[in-house]
Short mmCIF file of C-alpha atoms in Angstrom, two decimals:
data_model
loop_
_atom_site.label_atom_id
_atom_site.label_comp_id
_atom_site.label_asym_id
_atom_site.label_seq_id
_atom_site.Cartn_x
_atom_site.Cartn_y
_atom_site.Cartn_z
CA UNK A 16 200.70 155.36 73.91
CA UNK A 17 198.00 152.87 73.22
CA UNK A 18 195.05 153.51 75.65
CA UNK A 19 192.15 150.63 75.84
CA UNK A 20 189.39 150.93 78.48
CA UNK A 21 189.25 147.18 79.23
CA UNK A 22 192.90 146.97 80.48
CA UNK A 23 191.56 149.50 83.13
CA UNK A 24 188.54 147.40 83.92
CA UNK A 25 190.65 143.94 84.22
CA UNK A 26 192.94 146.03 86.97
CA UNK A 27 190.35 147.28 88.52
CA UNK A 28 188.71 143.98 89.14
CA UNK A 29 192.19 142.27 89.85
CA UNK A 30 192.93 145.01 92.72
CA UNK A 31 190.08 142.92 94.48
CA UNK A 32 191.50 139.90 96.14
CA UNK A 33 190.36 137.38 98.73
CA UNK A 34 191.84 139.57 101.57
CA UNK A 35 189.98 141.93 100.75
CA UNK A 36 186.73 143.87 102.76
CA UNK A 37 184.40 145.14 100.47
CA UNK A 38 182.71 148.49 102.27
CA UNK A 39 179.84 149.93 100.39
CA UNK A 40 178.08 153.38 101.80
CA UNK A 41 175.20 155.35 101.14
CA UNK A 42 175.50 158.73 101.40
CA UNK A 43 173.38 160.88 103.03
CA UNK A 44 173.42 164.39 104.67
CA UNK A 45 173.28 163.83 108.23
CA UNK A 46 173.25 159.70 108.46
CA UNK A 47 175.12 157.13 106.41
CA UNK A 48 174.41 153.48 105.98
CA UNK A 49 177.55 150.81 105.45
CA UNK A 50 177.29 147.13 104.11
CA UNK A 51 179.91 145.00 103.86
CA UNK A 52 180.57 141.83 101.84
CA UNK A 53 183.46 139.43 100.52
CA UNK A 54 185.01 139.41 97.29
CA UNK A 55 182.35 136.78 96.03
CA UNK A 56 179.42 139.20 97.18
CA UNK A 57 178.94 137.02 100.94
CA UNK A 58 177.30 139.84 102.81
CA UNK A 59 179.03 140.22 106.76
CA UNK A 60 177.73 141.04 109.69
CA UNK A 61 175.16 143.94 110.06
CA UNK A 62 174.55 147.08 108.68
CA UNK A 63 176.07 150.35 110.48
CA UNK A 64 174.29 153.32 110.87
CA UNK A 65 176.41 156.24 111.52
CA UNK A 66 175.97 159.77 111.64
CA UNK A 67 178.30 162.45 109.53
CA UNK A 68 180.56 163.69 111.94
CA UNK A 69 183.74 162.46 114.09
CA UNK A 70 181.94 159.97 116.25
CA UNK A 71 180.09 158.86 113.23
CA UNK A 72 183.62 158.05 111.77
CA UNK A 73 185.03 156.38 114.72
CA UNK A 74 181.42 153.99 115.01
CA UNK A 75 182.68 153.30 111.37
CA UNK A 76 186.20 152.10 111.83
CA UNK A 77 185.24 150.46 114.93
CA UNK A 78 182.85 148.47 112.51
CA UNK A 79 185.01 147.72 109.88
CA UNK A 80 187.98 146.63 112.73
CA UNK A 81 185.77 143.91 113.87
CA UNK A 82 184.84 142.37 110.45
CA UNK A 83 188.03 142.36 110.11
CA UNK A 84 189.48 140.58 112.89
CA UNK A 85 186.12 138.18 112.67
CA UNK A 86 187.03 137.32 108.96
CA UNK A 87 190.59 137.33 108.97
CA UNK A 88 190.94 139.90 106.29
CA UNK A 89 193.67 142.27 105.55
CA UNK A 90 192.56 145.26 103.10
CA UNK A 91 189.69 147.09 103.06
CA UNK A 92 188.69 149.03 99.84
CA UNK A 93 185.46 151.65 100.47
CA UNK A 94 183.03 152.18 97.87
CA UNK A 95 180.53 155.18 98.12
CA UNK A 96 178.39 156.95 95.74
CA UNK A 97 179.16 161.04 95.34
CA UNK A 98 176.05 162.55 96.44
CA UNK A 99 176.42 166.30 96.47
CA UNK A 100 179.03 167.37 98.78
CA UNK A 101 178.13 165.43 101.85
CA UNK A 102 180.30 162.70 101.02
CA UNK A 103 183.49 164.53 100.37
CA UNK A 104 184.41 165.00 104.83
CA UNK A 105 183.63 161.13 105.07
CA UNK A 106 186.02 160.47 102.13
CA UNK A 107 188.74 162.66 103.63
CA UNK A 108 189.11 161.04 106.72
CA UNK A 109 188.40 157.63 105.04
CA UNK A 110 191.48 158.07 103.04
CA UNK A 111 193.72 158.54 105.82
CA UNK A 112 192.93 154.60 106.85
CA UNK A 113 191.50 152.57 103.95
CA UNK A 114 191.34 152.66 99.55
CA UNK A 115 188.22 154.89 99.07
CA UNK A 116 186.42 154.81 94.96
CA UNK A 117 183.60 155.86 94.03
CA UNK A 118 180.49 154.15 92.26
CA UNK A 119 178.48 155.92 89.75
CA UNK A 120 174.55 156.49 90.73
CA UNK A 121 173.41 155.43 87.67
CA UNK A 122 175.09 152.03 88.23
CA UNK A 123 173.70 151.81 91.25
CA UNK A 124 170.20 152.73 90.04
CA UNK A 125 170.61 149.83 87.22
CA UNK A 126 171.80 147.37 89.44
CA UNK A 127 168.97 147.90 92.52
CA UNK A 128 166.97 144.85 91.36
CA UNK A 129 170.03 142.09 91.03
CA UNK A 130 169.93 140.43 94.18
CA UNK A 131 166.25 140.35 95.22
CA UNK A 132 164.61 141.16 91.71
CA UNK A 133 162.79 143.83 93.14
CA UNK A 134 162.34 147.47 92.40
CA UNK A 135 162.47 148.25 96.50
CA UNK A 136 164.67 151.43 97.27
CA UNK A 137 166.25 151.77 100.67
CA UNK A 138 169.38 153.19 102.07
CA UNK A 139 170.53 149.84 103.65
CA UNK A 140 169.67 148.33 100.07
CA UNK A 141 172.06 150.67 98.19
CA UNK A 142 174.76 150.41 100.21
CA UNK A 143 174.86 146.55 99.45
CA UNK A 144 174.88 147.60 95.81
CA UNK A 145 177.26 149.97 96.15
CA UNK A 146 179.53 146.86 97.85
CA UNK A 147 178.61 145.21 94.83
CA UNK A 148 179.20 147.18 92.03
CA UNK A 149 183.19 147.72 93.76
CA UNK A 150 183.69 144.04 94.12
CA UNK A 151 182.93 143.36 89.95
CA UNK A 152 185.29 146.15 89.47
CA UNK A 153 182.60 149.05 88.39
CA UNK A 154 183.79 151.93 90.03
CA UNK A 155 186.37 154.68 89.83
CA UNK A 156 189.71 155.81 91.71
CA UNK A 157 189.30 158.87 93.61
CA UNK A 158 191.34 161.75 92.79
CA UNK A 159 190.81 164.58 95.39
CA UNK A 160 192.47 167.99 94.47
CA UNK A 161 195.15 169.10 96.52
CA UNK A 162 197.53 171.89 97.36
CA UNK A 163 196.89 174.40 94.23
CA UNK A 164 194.74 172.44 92.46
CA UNK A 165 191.98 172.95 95.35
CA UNK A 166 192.76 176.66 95.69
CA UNK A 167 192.30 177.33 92.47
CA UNK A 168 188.89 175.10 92.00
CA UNK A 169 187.35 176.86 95.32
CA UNK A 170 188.23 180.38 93.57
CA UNK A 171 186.89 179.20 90.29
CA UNK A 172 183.61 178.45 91.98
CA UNK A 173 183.52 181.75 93.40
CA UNK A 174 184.58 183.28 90.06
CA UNK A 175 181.62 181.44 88.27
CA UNK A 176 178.59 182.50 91.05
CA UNK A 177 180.11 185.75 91.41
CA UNK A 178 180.02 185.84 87.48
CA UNK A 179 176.69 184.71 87.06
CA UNK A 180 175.29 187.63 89.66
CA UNK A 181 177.45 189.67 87.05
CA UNK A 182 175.66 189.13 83.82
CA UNK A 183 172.11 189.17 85.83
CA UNK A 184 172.80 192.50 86.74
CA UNK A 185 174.11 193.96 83.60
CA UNK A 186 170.28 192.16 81.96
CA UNK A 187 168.39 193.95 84.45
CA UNK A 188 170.27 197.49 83.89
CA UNK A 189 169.68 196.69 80.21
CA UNK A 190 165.71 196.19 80.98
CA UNK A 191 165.91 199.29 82.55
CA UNK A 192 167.07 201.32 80.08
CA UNK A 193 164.51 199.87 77.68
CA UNK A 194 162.13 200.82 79.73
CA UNK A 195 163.01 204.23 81.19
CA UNK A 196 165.75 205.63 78.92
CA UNK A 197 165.28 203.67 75.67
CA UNK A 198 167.26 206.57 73.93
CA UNK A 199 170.46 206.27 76.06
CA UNK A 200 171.84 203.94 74.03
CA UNK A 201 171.79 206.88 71.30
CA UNK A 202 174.58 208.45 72.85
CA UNK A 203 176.44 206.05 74.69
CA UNK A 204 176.93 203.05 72.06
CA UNK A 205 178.43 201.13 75.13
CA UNK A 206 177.15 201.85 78.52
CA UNK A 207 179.59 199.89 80.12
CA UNK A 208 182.37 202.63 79.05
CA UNK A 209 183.52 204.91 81.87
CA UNK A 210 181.33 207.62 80.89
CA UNK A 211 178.35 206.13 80.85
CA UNK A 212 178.54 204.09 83.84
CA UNK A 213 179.14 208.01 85.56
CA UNK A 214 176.10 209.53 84.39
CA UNK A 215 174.01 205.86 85.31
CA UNK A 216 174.94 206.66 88.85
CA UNK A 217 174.44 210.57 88.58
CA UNK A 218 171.78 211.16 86.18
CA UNK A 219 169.42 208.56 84.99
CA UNK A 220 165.88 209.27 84.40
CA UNK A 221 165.31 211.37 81.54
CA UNK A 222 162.45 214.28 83.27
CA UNK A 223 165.76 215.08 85.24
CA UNK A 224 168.79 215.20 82.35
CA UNK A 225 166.42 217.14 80.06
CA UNK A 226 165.73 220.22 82.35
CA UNK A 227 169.45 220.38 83.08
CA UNK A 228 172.25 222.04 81.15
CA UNK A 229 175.27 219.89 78.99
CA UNK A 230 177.86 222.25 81.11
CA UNK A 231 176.42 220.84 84.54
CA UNK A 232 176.63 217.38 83.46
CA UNK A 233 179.87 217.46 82.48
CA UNK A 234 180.73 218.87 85.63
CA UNK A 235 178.92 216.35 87.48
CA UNK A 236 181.27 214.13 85.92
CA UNK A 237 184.39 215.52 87.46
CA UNK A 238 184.49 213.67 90.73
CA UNK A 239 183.72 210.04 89.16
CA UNK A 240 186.25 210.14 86.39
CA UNK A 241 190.21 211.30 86.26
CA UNK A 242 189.52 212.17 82.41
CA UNK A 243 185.98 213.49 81.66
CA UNK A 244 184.37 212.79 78.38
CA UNK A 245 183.90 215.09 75.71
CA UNK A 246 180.90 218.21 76.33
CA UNK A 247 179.12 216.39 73.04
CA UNK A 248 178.06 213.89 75.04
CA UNK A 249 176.47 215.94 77.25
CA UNK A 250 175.10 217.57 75.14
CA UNK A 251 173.37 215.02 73.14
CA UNK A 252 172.36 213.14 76.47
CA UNK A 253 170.24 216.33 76.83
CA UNK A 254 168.67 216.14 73.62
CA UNK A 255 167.90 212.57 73.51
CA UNK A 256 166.02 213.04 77.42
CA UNK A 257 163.73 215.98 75.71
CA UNK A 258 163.09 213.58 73.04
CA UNK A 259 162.46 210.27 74.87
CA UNK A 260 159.62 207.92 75.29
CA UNK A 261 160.49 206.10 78.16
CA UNK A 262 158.03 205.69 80.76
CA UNK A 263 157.14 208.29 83.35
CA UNK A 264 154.92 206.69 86.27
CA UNK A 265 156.98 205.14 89.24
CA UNK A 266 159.67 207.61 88.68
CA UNK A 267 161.03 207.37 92.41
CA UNK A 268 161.43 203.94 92.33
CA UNK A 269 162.81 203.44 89.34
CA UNK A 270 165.68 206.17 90.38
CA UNK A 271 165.83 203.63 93.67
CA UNK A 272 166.09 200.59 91.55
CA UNK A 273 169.01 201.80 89.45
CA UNK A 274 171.06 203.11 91.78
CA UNK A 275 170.79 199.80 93.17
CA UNK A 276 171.53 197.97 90.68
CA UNK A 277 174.56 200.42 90.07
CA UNK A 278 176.02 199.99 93.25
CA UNK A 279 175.68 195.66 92.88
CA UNK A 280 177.55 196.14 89.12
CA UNK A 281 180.48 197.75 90.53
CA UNK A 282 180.76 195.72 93.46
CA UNK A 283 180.93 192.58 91.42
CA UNK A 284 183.33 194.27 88.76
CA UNK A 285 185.30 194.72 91.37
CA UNK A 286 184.75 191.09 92.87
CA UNK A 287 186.16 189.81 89.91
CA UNK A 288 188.73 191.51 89.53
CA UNK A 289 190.13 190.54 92.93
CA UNK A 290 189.57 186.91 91.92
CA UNK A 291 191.08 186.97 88.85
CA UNK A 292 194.18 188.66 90.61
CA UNK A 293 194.24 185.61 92.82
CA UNK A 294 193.69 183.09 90.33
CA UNK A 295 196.50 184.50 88.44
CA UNK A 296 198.75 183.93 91.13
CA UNK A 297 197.93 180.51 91.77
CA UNK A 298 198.29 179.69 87.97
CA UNK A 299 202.01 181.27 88.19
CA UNK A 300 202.60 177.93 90.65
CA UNK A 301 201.63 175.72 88.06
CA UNK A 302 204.45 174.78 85.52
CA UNK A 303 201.86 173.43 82.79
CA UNK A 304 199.42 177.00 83.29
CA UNK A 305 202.13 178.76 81.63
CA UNK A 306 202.43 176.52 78.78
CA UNK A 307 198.30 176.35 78.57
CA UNK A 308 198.64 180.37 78.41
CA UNK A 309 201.43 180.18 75.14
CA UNK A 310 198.45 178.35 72.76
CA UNK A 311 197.34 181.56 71.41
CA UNK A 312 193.36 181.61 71.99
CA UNK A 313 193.49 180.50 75.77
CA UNK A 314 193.18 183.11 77.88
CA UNK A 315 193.99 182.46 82.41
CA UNK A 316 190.05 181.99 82.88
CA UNK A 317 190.04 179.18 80.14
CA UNK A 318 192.98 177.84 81.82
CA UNK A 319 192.43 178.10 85.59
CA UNK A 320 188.73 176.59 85.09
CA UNK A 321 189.71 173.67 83.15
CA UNK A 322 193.02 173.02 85.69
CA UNK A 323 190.40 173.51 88.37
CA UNK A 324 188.19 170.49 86.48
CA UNK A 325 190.84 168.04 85.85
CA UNK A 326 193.63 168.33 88.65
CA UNK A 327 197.41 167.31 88.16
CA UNK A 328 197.43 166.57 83.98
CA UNK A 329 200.69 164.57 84.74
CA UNK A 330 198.51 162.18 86.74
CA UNK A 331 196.82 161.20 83.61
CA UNK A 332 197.98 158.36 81.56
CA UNK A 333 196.31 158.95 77.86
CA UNK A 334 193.80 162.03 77.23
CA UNK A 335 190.72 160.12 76.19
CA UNK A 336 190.90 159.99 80.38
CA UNK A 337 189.97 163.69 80.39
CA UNK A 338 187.36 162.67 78.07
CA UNK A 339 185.41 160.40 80.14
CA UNK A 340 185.80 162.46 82.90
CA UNK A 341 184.13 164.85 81.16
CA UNK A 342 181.43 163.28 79.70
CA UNK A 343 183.05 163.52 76.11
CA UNK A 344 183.36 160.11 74.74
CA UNK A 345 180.79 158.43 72.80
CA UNK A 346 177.75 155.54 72.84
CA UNK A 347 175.81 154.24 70.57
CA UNK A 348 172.83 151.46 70.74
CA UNK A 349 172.68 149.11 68.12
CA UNK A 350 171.46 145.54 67.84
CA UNK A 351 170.84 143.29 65.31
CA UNK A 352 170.86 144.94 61.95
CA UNK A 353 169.67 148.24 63.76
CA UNK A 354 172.47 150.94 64.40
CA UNK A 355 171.96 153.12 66.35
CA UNK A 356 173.16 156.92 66.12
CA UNK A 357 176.51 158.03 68.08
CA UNK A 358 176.00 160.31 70.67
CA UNK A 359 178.16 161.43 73.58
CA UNK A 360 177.78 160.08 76.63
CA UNK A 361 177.48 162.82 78.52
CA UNK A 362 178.44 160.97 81.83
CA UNK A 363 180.93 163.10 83.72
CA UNK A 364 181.61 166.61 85.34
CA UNK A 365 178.85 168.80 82.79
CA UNK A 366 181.76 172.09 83.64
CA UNK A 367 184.73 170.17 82.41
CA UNK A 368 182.50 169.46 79.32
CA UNK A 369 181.92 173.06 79.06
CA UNK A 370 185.44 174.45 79.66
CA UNK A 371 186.67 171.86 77.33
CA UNK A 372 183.75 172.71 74.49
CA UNK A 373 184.36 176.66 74.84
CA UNK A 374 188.51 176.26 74.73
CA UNK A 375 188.29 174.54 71.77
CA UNK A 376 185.79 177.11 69.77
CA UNK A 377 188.16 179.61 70.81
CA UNK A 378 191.28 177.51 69.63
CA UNK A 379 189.36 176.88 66.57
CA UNK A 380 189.23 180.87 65.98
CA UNK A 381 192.47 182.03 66.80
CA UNK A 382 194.89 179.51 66.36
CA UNK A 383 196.21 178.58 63.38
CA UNK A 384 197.18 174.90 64.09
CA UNK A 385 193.48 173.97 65.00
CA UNK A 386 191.99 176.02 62.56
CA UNK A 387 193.46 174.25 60.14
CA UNK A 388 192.47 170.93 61.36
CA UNK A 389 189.23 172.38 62.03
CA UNK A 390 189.09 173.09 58.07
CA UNK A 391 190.49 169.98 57.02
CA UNK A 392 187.59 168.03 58.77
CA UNK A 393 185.23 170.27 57.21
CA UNK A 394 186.23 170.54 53.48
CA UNK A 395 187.99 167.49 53.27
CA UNK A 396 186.41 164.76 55.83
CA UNK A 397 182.93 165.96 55.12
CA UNK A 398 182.04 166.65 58.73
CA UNK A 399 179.47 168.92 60.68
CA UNK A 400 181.24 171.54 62.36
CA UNK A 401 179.97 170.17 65.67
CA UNK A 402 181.49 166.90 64.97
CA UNK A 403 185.32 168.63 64.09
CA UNK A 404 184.98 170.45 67.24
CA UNK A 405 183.85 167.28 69.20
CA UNK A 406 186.54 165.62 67.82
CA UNK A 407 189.54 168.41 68.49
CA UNK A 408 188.43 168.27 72.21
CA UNK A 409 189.91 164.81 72.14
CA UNK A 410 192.92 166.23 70.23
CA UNK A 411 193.15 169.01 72.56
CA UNK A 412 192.79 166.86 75.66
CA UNK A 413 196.11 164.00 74.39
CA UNK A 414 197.73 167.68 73.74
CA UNK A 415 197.52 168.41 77.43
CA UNK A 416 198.39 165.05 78.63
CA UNK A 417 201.68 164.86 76.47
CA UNK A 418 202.84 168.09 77.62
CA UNK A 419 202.06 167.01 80.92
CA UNK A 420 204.15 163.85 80.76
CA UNK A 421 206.83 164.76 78.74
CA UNK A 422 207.91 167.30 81.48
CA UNK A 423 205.66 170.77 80.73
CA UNK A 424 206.85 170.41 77.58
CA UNK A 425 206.19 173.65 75.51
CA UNK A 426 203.31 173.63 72.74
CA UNK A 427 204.15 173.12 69.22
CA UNK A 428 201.86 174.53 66.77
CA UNK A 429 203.50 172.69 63.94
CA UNK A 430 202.69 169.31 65.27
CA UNK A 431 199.01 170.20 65.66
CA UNK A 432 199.27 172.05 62.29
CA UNK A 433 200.61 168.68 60.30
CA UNK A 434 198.18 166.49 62.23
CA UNK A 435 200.44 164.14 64.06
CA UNK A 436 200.36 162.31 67.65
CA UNK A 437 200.95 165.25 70.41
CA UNK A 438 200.65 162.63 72.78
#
C-alpha cells in the first residue's frame, strides 16, 4: 500500500471546517491557559485560566459551551502541547466530550513570532499558537494506550528503572572488588554464578577468607545453596586472599557497604523477575506478541517494550508510521546547488527509537532473513553498516504492520530472505 505524508496533511487540514471551535491549551502543572479561535485564526472571547483538577475541567467546558452557543458552532477539536505527564488527566477527560491532538513544541516554538512578530513568551501567547498550528492542520491524532497496551507500558517502565538500579549496582559491586578483592575474579570467572554471589554475602574481605580454612567455607556455603560448589574453590579463594593486594584501611565499612549492596542486587534480581513474569502474561493476550516471539532473535523484553511504544500495530496504516513516531525517518537541508547531508530526524519517542535500533541489531545477528539483507546492502549496495541497519528498521517496522493487518499473520522468513514487500 502506497503511503504519502501529504495525503495525511490534506485530511488533517480538511477535518477543520467552518463549524468548527478551535481550542488551543498550554500545559502546565498546576494551571492551564485555553485560547480559542475560528477556522480562519479569528480569536473568541477571552482566555480561561483553569486549574488541573475536576473543577478546573468543568470551568473549561463551561467555557467552551458558551463560545459555542455565542458563535453558533457545532464541533470542537482541542489542541494541546504534551508537556511531561501533566497533560495526559486533562486529555482523558477531554476525550470523553470533544476531538483532542496534539501539537508538537517545536512547532510551537517556531511559530511564537507569526502573529505579533515578536520573540515574547507567555502562557496565554502559546495557547493561541497552539490554536493555530491545529487550525493549518499541524498537529497529530492522539492515540492513548488502552486495556493491555497500558498494562504492559506501565510494567515496562517499571522494568526499565528497576533495570537501570540493576546494572548500577552490579558497577558498584564490580568497583568494589577492584578495590578490596581485586583477586576474586581469579577464582570466580563470573561472580554473578551461584557460588560466588554465596561467598559475596558470607565472606568478602580478604584479612577474613585468608585466616580461615577451604573446609569451613564450603560449609558456610551449605545454607545459601541446594548444590554446593566444588572444595577447589574454596580452596583457591583462600590462596588468592593470602596473596591479595586489595586495600586494608576502612575495613568495617567496606564489609557494611557490600553487604549492602548484596542485599539491593538480589532484591532487584528478584524485582525483575516478578516483572518479567507479569509481562509475560500480558504478552500471552496479545495475538501479534506471539508472532513477534516466532522471528528468531526477539526475545519477550524486545517485544513487550516495543508493543509498549507503539500500541495496537493493526491501528497503523503503512509502517513508515512507526517510523515517524519514532523519530526514524529522515531530513535533509539543501538549497540552491548546496545539498545538504541526510540525517534522521530524530523527532519522536527517543525509546521507540531505541527498541526499534536494538531489535534490529539483534535480527541482524540471528536471523537469517535479515542477515542476509543486512549483507546484501553491505557487499552489494555499498552501504555503511549503520545505514543497512537504519534502513531494515523501516523494513522491520512495514513487517509488523502487514502482519498486523493481514490478521496476525505468521512471519515468513522467506519473504524477508528474497527481499519482497511484507507489507
Amino acid at each position: 500500500m502506497k503511503f504519502k505524508q501529504k495525503d495525511k496533511e490534506n485530511q488533517r487540514i480538511e477535518n477543520i471546517s467552518t463549524t468548527h471551535l478551535v481550542v488551543g491549551i498550554d500545559i502546565a502543572k498546576e494551571n492551564h491557559v485555553a485560547r480559542a479561535t475560528n477556522y480562519r485564526g479569528k480569536v473568541l472571547g477571552k482566555p480561561c485560566f483553569f486549574t488541573n483538577d475536576l473543577d478546573g475541567c468543568n470551568k473549561l467546558k463551561a467555557w467552551i459551551c458558551a463560545l459555542l452557543k455565542g458563535n453558533g458552532f457545532q464541533s470542537v477539536i482541542l489542541g494541546m502541547e504534551p508537556t511531561g505527564h501533566y497533560w495526559l488527566n486533562l486529555a482523558n477527560w477531554c476525550m470523553e466530550e470533544w476531538q483532542v491532538v496534539l501539537v508538537n513544541p517545536a512547532h510551537v516554538k517556531g511559530a511564537k513570532e507569526n502573529r505579533d512578530n515578536s520573540p515574547t513568551k507567555s502562557d496565554v501567547k502559546d495557547a493561541l499558537v497552539i490554536a493555530d498550528q491545529v487550525r493549518n492542520g499541524f498537529y497529530s491524532e492522539l492515540r492513548l494506550r488502552e486495556g493491555v497496551y497500558q498494562e504492559l507500558h506501565v510494567f515496562m517502565g517499571i522494568y526499565e528503572c528497576v533495570n537501570k538500579q540493576f546494572v548500577s549496582i552490579q558497577n558498584r559491586i564490580h568497583r568494589w572488588l577492584d578495590m578490596w578483592f581485586p583477586e576474586y575474579r581469579h577464582v570466580f570467572k563470573k561472580w554473578t554464578c551461584k557460588t560466588s554471589l554465596a561467598t559475596l554475602q558470607l565472606f568478602t574481605l580478604p584479612g577474613e577468607v585468608k585466616n580461615m580454612t577451604a573446609e569451613a567455607i564450603y560449609e558456610g556455603w551449605k545454607p545459601l545453596m541446594q548444590r554446593r560448589g566444588s572444595k577447589q574453590f574454596a580452596h583457591e579463594l583462600v590462596e588468592q586472599a593470602k596473596r591479595s593486594i586489595g586495600r586494608k584501611e576502612g575495613a568495617m565499612a567496606a564489609k557494611w557497604e557490600i553487604d549492602l549492596l548484596m542485599r539491593q542486587y538480589l532484591h532487584c534480581e528478584k524485582e525483575m523477575a516478578d516483572l518479567m513474569e507479569q509481562v509475560t502474561d500480558l504478552l500471552t493476550l496479545i495475538p501479534m506478541a506471539r508472532r513477534m516471539l516466532e522471528m528468531k532473535g526477539i526475545g519477550p523484553v524486545m517485544t513487550a517494550t516495543l508493543l509498549a511504544e507503539t500500541g495496537d500495530l493493526s491501528g497503523y496504516v503503512h509502517g513508515r508510521q512507526i517510523l515517524r513516531r519514532a523519530g526514524l525517518h529522515l531530513c535533509e537541508h539543501s538549497s540552491g546547488k548546496h545539498s545538504g547531508q541526510v540525517k534522521l530526524t530524530k523527532r519522536g519517542s527517543a525509546a521507540l527509537r531505541k527498541i526499534m535500533y536494538m531489535t534490529v541489531i539483534s535480527l541482524v545477528s540471528n536471523n537469517e532473513g535479515f542477515k542476509r539483507l543486512h549483507e546484501d546492502n553491505v557487499e552489494n549496495k555499498k552501504m555503511k553498516r549503520n545505514q543497512s541497519i537504519i534502513k531494515l528498521c523501516g523494513k522491520y517496522a512495514r513487517i509488523l504492520v502487514g502482519m498486523a493487518r493481514a490478521g496476525d499473520a505468521a512471519y515468513d522468513p522467506e519473504k524477508v530472505a528474497d527481499g519482497s514487500k511484507a507489507a
